Short mmCIF file of C-alpha atoms in Angstrom, two decimals:
data_model
loop_
_atom_site.label_atom_id
_atom_site.label_comp_id
_atom_site.label_asym_id
_atom_site.label_seq_id
_atom_site.Cartn_x
_atom_site.Cartn_y
_atom_site.Cartn_z
CA MET A 1 -67.65 -0.87 97.96
CA ARG A 2 -64.08 -0.30 95.84
CA LEU A 3 -64.90 -3.84 94.10
CA TRP A 4 -67.41 -2.43 91.59
CA GLU A 5 -65.02 -0.26 90.42
CA GLN A 6 -62.69 -3.38 88.96
CA PHE A 7 -65.60 -5.91 88.17
CA ASP A 8 -69.37 -5.72 86.49
CA ARG A 9 -70.57 -8.71 88.19
CA ILE A 10 -69.65 -10.79 91.49
CA VAL A 11 -70.64 -14.34 91.65
CA VAL A 12 -70.83 -15.41 95.65
CA PHE A 13 -70.77 -19.15 96.06
CA ASP A 14 -71.08 -22.10 97.74
CA THR A 15 -70.72 -25.94 97.80
CA GLU A 16 -71.84 -28.89 100.11
CA THR A 17 -70.26 -32.01 99.15
CA THR A 18 -69.84 -35.42 100.37
CA GLY A 19 -66.37 -35.30 102.03
CA VAL A 20 -63.14 -32.81 101.76
CA ASP A 21 -61.63 -34.69 99.68
CA PHE A 22 -62.24 -32.83 95.84
CA GLY A 23 -60.36 -35.95 94.00
CA SER A 24 -62.98 -38.85 95.24
CA ASP A 25 -65.77 -36.69 96.78
CA ARG A 26 -68.56 -35.11 95.17
CA ILE A 27 -70.76 -31.56 95.04
CA ILE A 28 -74.29 -32.60 96.38
CA GLU A 29 -75.46 -29.11 96.34
CA ILE A 30 -74.01 -26.13 95.03
CA GLY A 31 -75.86 -22.40 95.70
CA ALA A 32 -74.80 -18.66 94.15
CA VAL A 33 -75.61 -15.23 93.86
CA THR A 34 -74.77 -12.87 91.29
CA LEU A 35 -74.39 -9.47 91.92
CA GLU A 36 -74.13 -6.36 89.98
CA ALA A 37 -73.67 -2.87 91.25
CA GLY A 38 -74.21 -4.59 94.49
CA ALA A 39 -77.75 -5.47 94.01
CA GLU A 40 -78.34 -9.44 93.61
CA THR A 41 -79.76 -10.01 89.70
CA GLY A 42 -79.67 -13.72 89.92
CA GLY A 43 -78.10 -17.00 91.24
CA MET A 44 -78.67 -21.16 91.73
CA ASP A 45 -79.49 -23.70 93.71
CA LEU A 46 -79.64 -26.80 92.91
CA PHE A 47 -78.95 -30.45 94.75
CA VAL A 48 -76.77 -32.74 92.56
CA ARG A 49 -77.49 -36.72 92.52
CA LEU A 50 -75.11 -39.16 93.78
CA PRO A 51 -73.94 -41.86 91.18
CA GLU A 52 -75.61 -45.17 91.20
CA GLY A 53 -74.37 -47.30 94.33
CA ARG A 54 -72.87 -43.80 96.10
CA ARG A 55 -73.89 -43.73 99.68
CA LEU A 56 -73.92 -40.36 101.95
CA ASP A 57 -72.36 -40.44 105.09
CA PRO A 58 -74.58 -39.97 107.95
CA PHE A 59 -72.48 -37.46 109.31
CA ILE A 60 -72.88 -35.13 106.10
CA THR A 61 -76.82 -35.49 106.46
CA ASP A 62 -76.71 -34.45 110.18
CA LEU A 63 -74.71 -31.54 109.02
CA THR A 64 -76.56 -30.18 106.07
CA GLY A 65 -80.06 -32.11 106.48
CA ILE A 66 -79.45 -33.34 102.94
CA THR A 67 -80.75 -36.89 102.82
CA GLU A 68 -79.97 -39.64 99.82
CA GLU A 69 -83.83 -39.24 99.21
CA ARG A 70 -83.64 -35.51 98.51
CA LEU A 71 -81.06 -35.98 95.99
CA ALA A 72 -82.48 -38.87 94.20
CA ALA A 73 -85.96 -37.06 94.17
CA GLU A 74 -84.60 -33.43 93.67
CA GLY A 75 -81.23 -33.69 92.20
CA VAL A 76 -79.90 -32.82 88.73
CA GLY A 77 -76.82 -34.70 87.01
CA ASP A 78 -73.69 -33.41 87.00
CA GLN A 79 -73.82 -31.72 83.39
CA GLU A 80 -76.46 -30.04 84.60
CA ALA A 81 -75.15 -28.28 87.21
CA ALA A 82 -72.03 -27.86 85.79
CA GLY A 83 -73.65 -25.71 83.14
CA ALA A 84 -76.22 -23.91 85.09
CA PHE A 85 -72.97 -22.13 86.69
CA ALA A 86 -70.70 -21.71 83.84
CA ALA A 87 -74.18 -19.90 82.71
CA LEU A 88 -73.77 -17.59 85.21
CA LEU A 89 -70.91 -15.79 84.25
CA GLU A 90 -71.83 -15.63 80.84
CA GLY A 91 -71.94 -11.85 79.49
CA ALA A 92 -69.59 -10.45 82.32
CA GLU A 93 -66.80 -8.67 80.96
CA ARG A 94 -65.01 -8.70 84.36
CA PRO A 95 -66.20 -11.44 86.80
CA LEU A 96 -64.98 -11.92 89.96
CA ILE A 97 -65.51 -15.08 91.99
CA ALA A 98 -65.96 -15.02 95.79
CA ALA A 99 -66.55 -17.82 98.59
CA TYR A 100 -65.51 -18.54 102.04
CA ASN A 101 -63.18 -20.50 101.99
CA ALA A 102 -62.18 -20.34 98.15
CA GLN A 103 -59.49 -22.74 97.86
CA PHE A 104 -61.89 -25.55 98.83
CA ASP A 105 -64.85 -24.69 97.14
CA LEU A 106 -62.96 -23.54 94.03
CA ASN A 107 -61.23 -27.41 94.15
CA PHE A 108 -64.68 -28.72 93.85
CA LEU A 109 -66.01 -26.59 91.36
CA PHE A 110 -63.21 -27.18 88.95
CA TYR A 111 -63.87 -31.06 88.87
CA LEU A 112 -67.71 -30.40 89.01
CA LEU A 113 -66.76 -28.42 85.46
CA GLN A 114 -63.98 -30.20 83.84
CA PRO A 115 -65.62 -32.93 82.58
CA TRP A 116 -68.09 -31.55 80.56
CA GLY A 117 -65.82 -29.10 78.83
CA LEU A 118 -66.54 -25.95 81.13
CA ALA A 119 -63.39 -25.35 82.94
CA GLU A 120 -62.51 -22.56 80.69
CA ALA A 121 -65.59 -20.91 82.31
CA LEU A 122 -63.05 -20.51 85.45
CA LYS A 123 -60.08 -18.56 82.99
CA LYS A 124 -62.09 -15.39 82.58
CA PRO A 125 -62.90 -14.49 86.75
CA ARG A 126 -60.40 -13.69 89.06
CA PHE A 127 -60.86 -14.67 92.85
CA LEU A 128 -61.79 -13.69 96.01
CA ASP A 129 -61.94 -15.58 99.06
CA ALA A 130 -63.57 -14.05 101.99
CA LEU A 131 -61.80 -15.99 104.70
CA THR A 132 -58.54 -14.83 104.15
CA VAL A 133 -60.17 -11.44 104.36
CA TYR A 134 -61.83 -11.97 107.56
CA ARG A 135 -58.49 -13.84 109.04
CA ASP A 136 -57.26 -10.02 108.69
CA ARG A 137 -59.97 -8.92 110.44
CA ARG A 138 -60.88 -11.28 113.78
CA ASP A 139 -59.29 -13.59 115.69
CA TYR A 140 -59.81 -17.09 115.80
CA PRO A 141 -62.15 -19.05 115.44
CA HIS A 142 -62.82 -18.31 111.85
CA ARG A 143 -65.84 -20.41 110.78
CA LEU A 144 -68.60 -18.60 108.90
CA GLU A 145 -70.74 -18.53 111.85
CA ASN A 146 -68.35 -16.57 113.68
CA ALA A 147 -68.28 -13.64 111.17
CA ILE A 148 -71.88 -13.85 110.33
CA ALA A 149 -71.97 -13.49 114.74
CA ALA A 150 -68.79 -10.56 114.46
CA TYR A 151 -70.64 -8.39 111.96
CA CYS A 152 -74.31 -9.02 113.23
CA LEU A 153 -75.23 -10.02 110.47
CA GLU A 154 -79.22 -11.32 109.49
CA ALA A 155 -78.12 -14.29 108.25
CA VAL A 156 -77.29 -17.69 109.09
CA ASN A 157 -74.38 -20.37 108.65
CA SER A 158 -77.08 -23.29 107.80
CA HIS A 159 -74.70 -25.34 105.99
CA ARG A 160 -76.80 -25.17 103.17
CA ALA A 161 -75.06 -23.81 99.85
CA ILE A 162 -77.91 -21.24 98.89
CA ASP A 163 -77.94 -19.91 102.64
CA ASP A 164 -74.35 -19.87 103.03
CA ALA A 165 -73.81 -18.35 99.52
CA ARG A 166 -75.88 -15.38 100.88
CA ALA A 167 -74.19 -15.25 104.33
CA ALA A 168 -70.83 -14.55 102.12
CA ALA A 169 -72.09 -11.93 99.58
CA LEU A 170 -73.43 -10.04 103.29
CA LEU A 171 -70.09 -10.62 104.95
CA LEU A 172 -68.03 -8.87 102.03
CA GLU A 173 -70.13 -6.05 102.20
CA ALA A 174 -70.18 -5.71 105.86
CA MET A 175 -66.26 -6.02 105.85
CA ALA A 176 -65.90 -3.60 102.94
CA GLU A 177 -68.10 -0.66 105.18
CA GLU A 178 -65.70 -1.59 108.43
CA ARG A 179 -62.34 -0.99 105.70
CA ASP A 180 -63.10 -0.99 102.00
CA ASP A 181 -59.79 -2.79 100.70
CA LEU A 182 -61.41 -5.75 99.50
CA GLU A 183 -59.80 -5.47 95.84
CA ARG A 184 -56.31 -5.79 97.01
CA TYR A 185 -57.49 -9.39 98.39
CA VAL A 186 -58.22 -10.27 94.82
CA ASP A 187 -56.24 -13.33 93.98
CA LEU A 188 -54.45 -13.57 97.30
CA PHE A 189 -55.54 -16.64 99.23
CA GLY A 190 -54.08 -17.13 102.83
CA THR A 191 -52.76 -19.99 103.81
CA HIS A 192 -52.42 -22.01 107.12
CA PRO A 193 -48.67 -20.68 108.93
CA LYS A 194 -48.14 -24.58 110.09
CA TYR A 195 -50.21 -26.60 107.59
CA GLY A 196 -49.57 -24.59 104.05
CA LEU A 197 -52.17 -24.86 101.22
CA SER A 198 -54.72 -27.24 101.33
CA GLY A 199 -55.59 -28.82 98.16
CA ARG A 200 -54.99 -28.14 94.67
CA LYS A 201 -53.02 -24.68 93.72
CA ILE A 202 -54.56 -22.51 91.66
CA ALA A 203 -52.43 -21.33 88.83
CA SER A 204 -53.81 -17.27 88.93
CA VAL A 205 -53.78 -17.42 92.94
CA THR A 206 -50.99 -15.69 95.12
CA TYR A 207 -50.83 -17.91 98.13
CA ARG A 208 -49.40 -16.43 101.02
CA ALA A 209 -48.96 -17.67 104.81
CA GLN A 210 -51.28 -16.05 107.04
CA PRO A 211 -49.99 -15.34 110.39
CA TYR A 212 -52.19 -15.83 113.66
CA GLU A 213 -51.00 -12.22 114.81
CA ARG A 214 -53.03 -9.62 112.77
CA VAL A 215 -50.18 -7.02 112.94
CA ARG A 216 -50.34 -6.04 109.12
CA PRO A 217 -52.60 -7.09 106.14
CA LEU A 218 -51.84 -10.32 104.26
CA TYR A 219 -51.36 -7.64 101.05
CA GLU A 220 -48.98 -5.88 103.17
CA LEU A 221 -46.43 -8.96 103.77
CA PRO A 222 -43.29 -9.77 101.77
#
């Protein structure tokens, strides 16, 4: 995979949250794997406690299997979770952060890191969205479970952060084997052709409307 010519560490991560609004909702689980030269070298999988009085929507429990009781018993505070993620990037000279639907997860990650003065950790890495790549490879639907099935991966989309992070890492490897152009998607995120950008714009990322018709790769579009 040519990404290893450009990056010495890739952090593939995923979050589970209380909802979809990064300004008011919260991360309840964050999972990540770190890869160096294609091999898994570490990672994290942490539940994050809810603030006093905050409740978890039953829909989220049904989707993820995460309960308020488990968050209270096993969860860590925001500061510990933020520090654990920032530590994954320490020592890397040329880090890359990747996720499936990275725009969503990076917005939540920023709001986790910022209160503790750790948002600076996001200035050095570059970013890769596996969803953007997958949209260029296959027709709708584009959920992670569809990508897993399309590439016959031995992974599950469990809506648990560490499982989905590992599935995204396997997907990147499979897509690179199919066509090794992933470096062309670094800092290039596809947006919905009708509804545009979702969430807060990331300064270092170029956003481009990604059409439904897969005529040319997104990086070749004007």
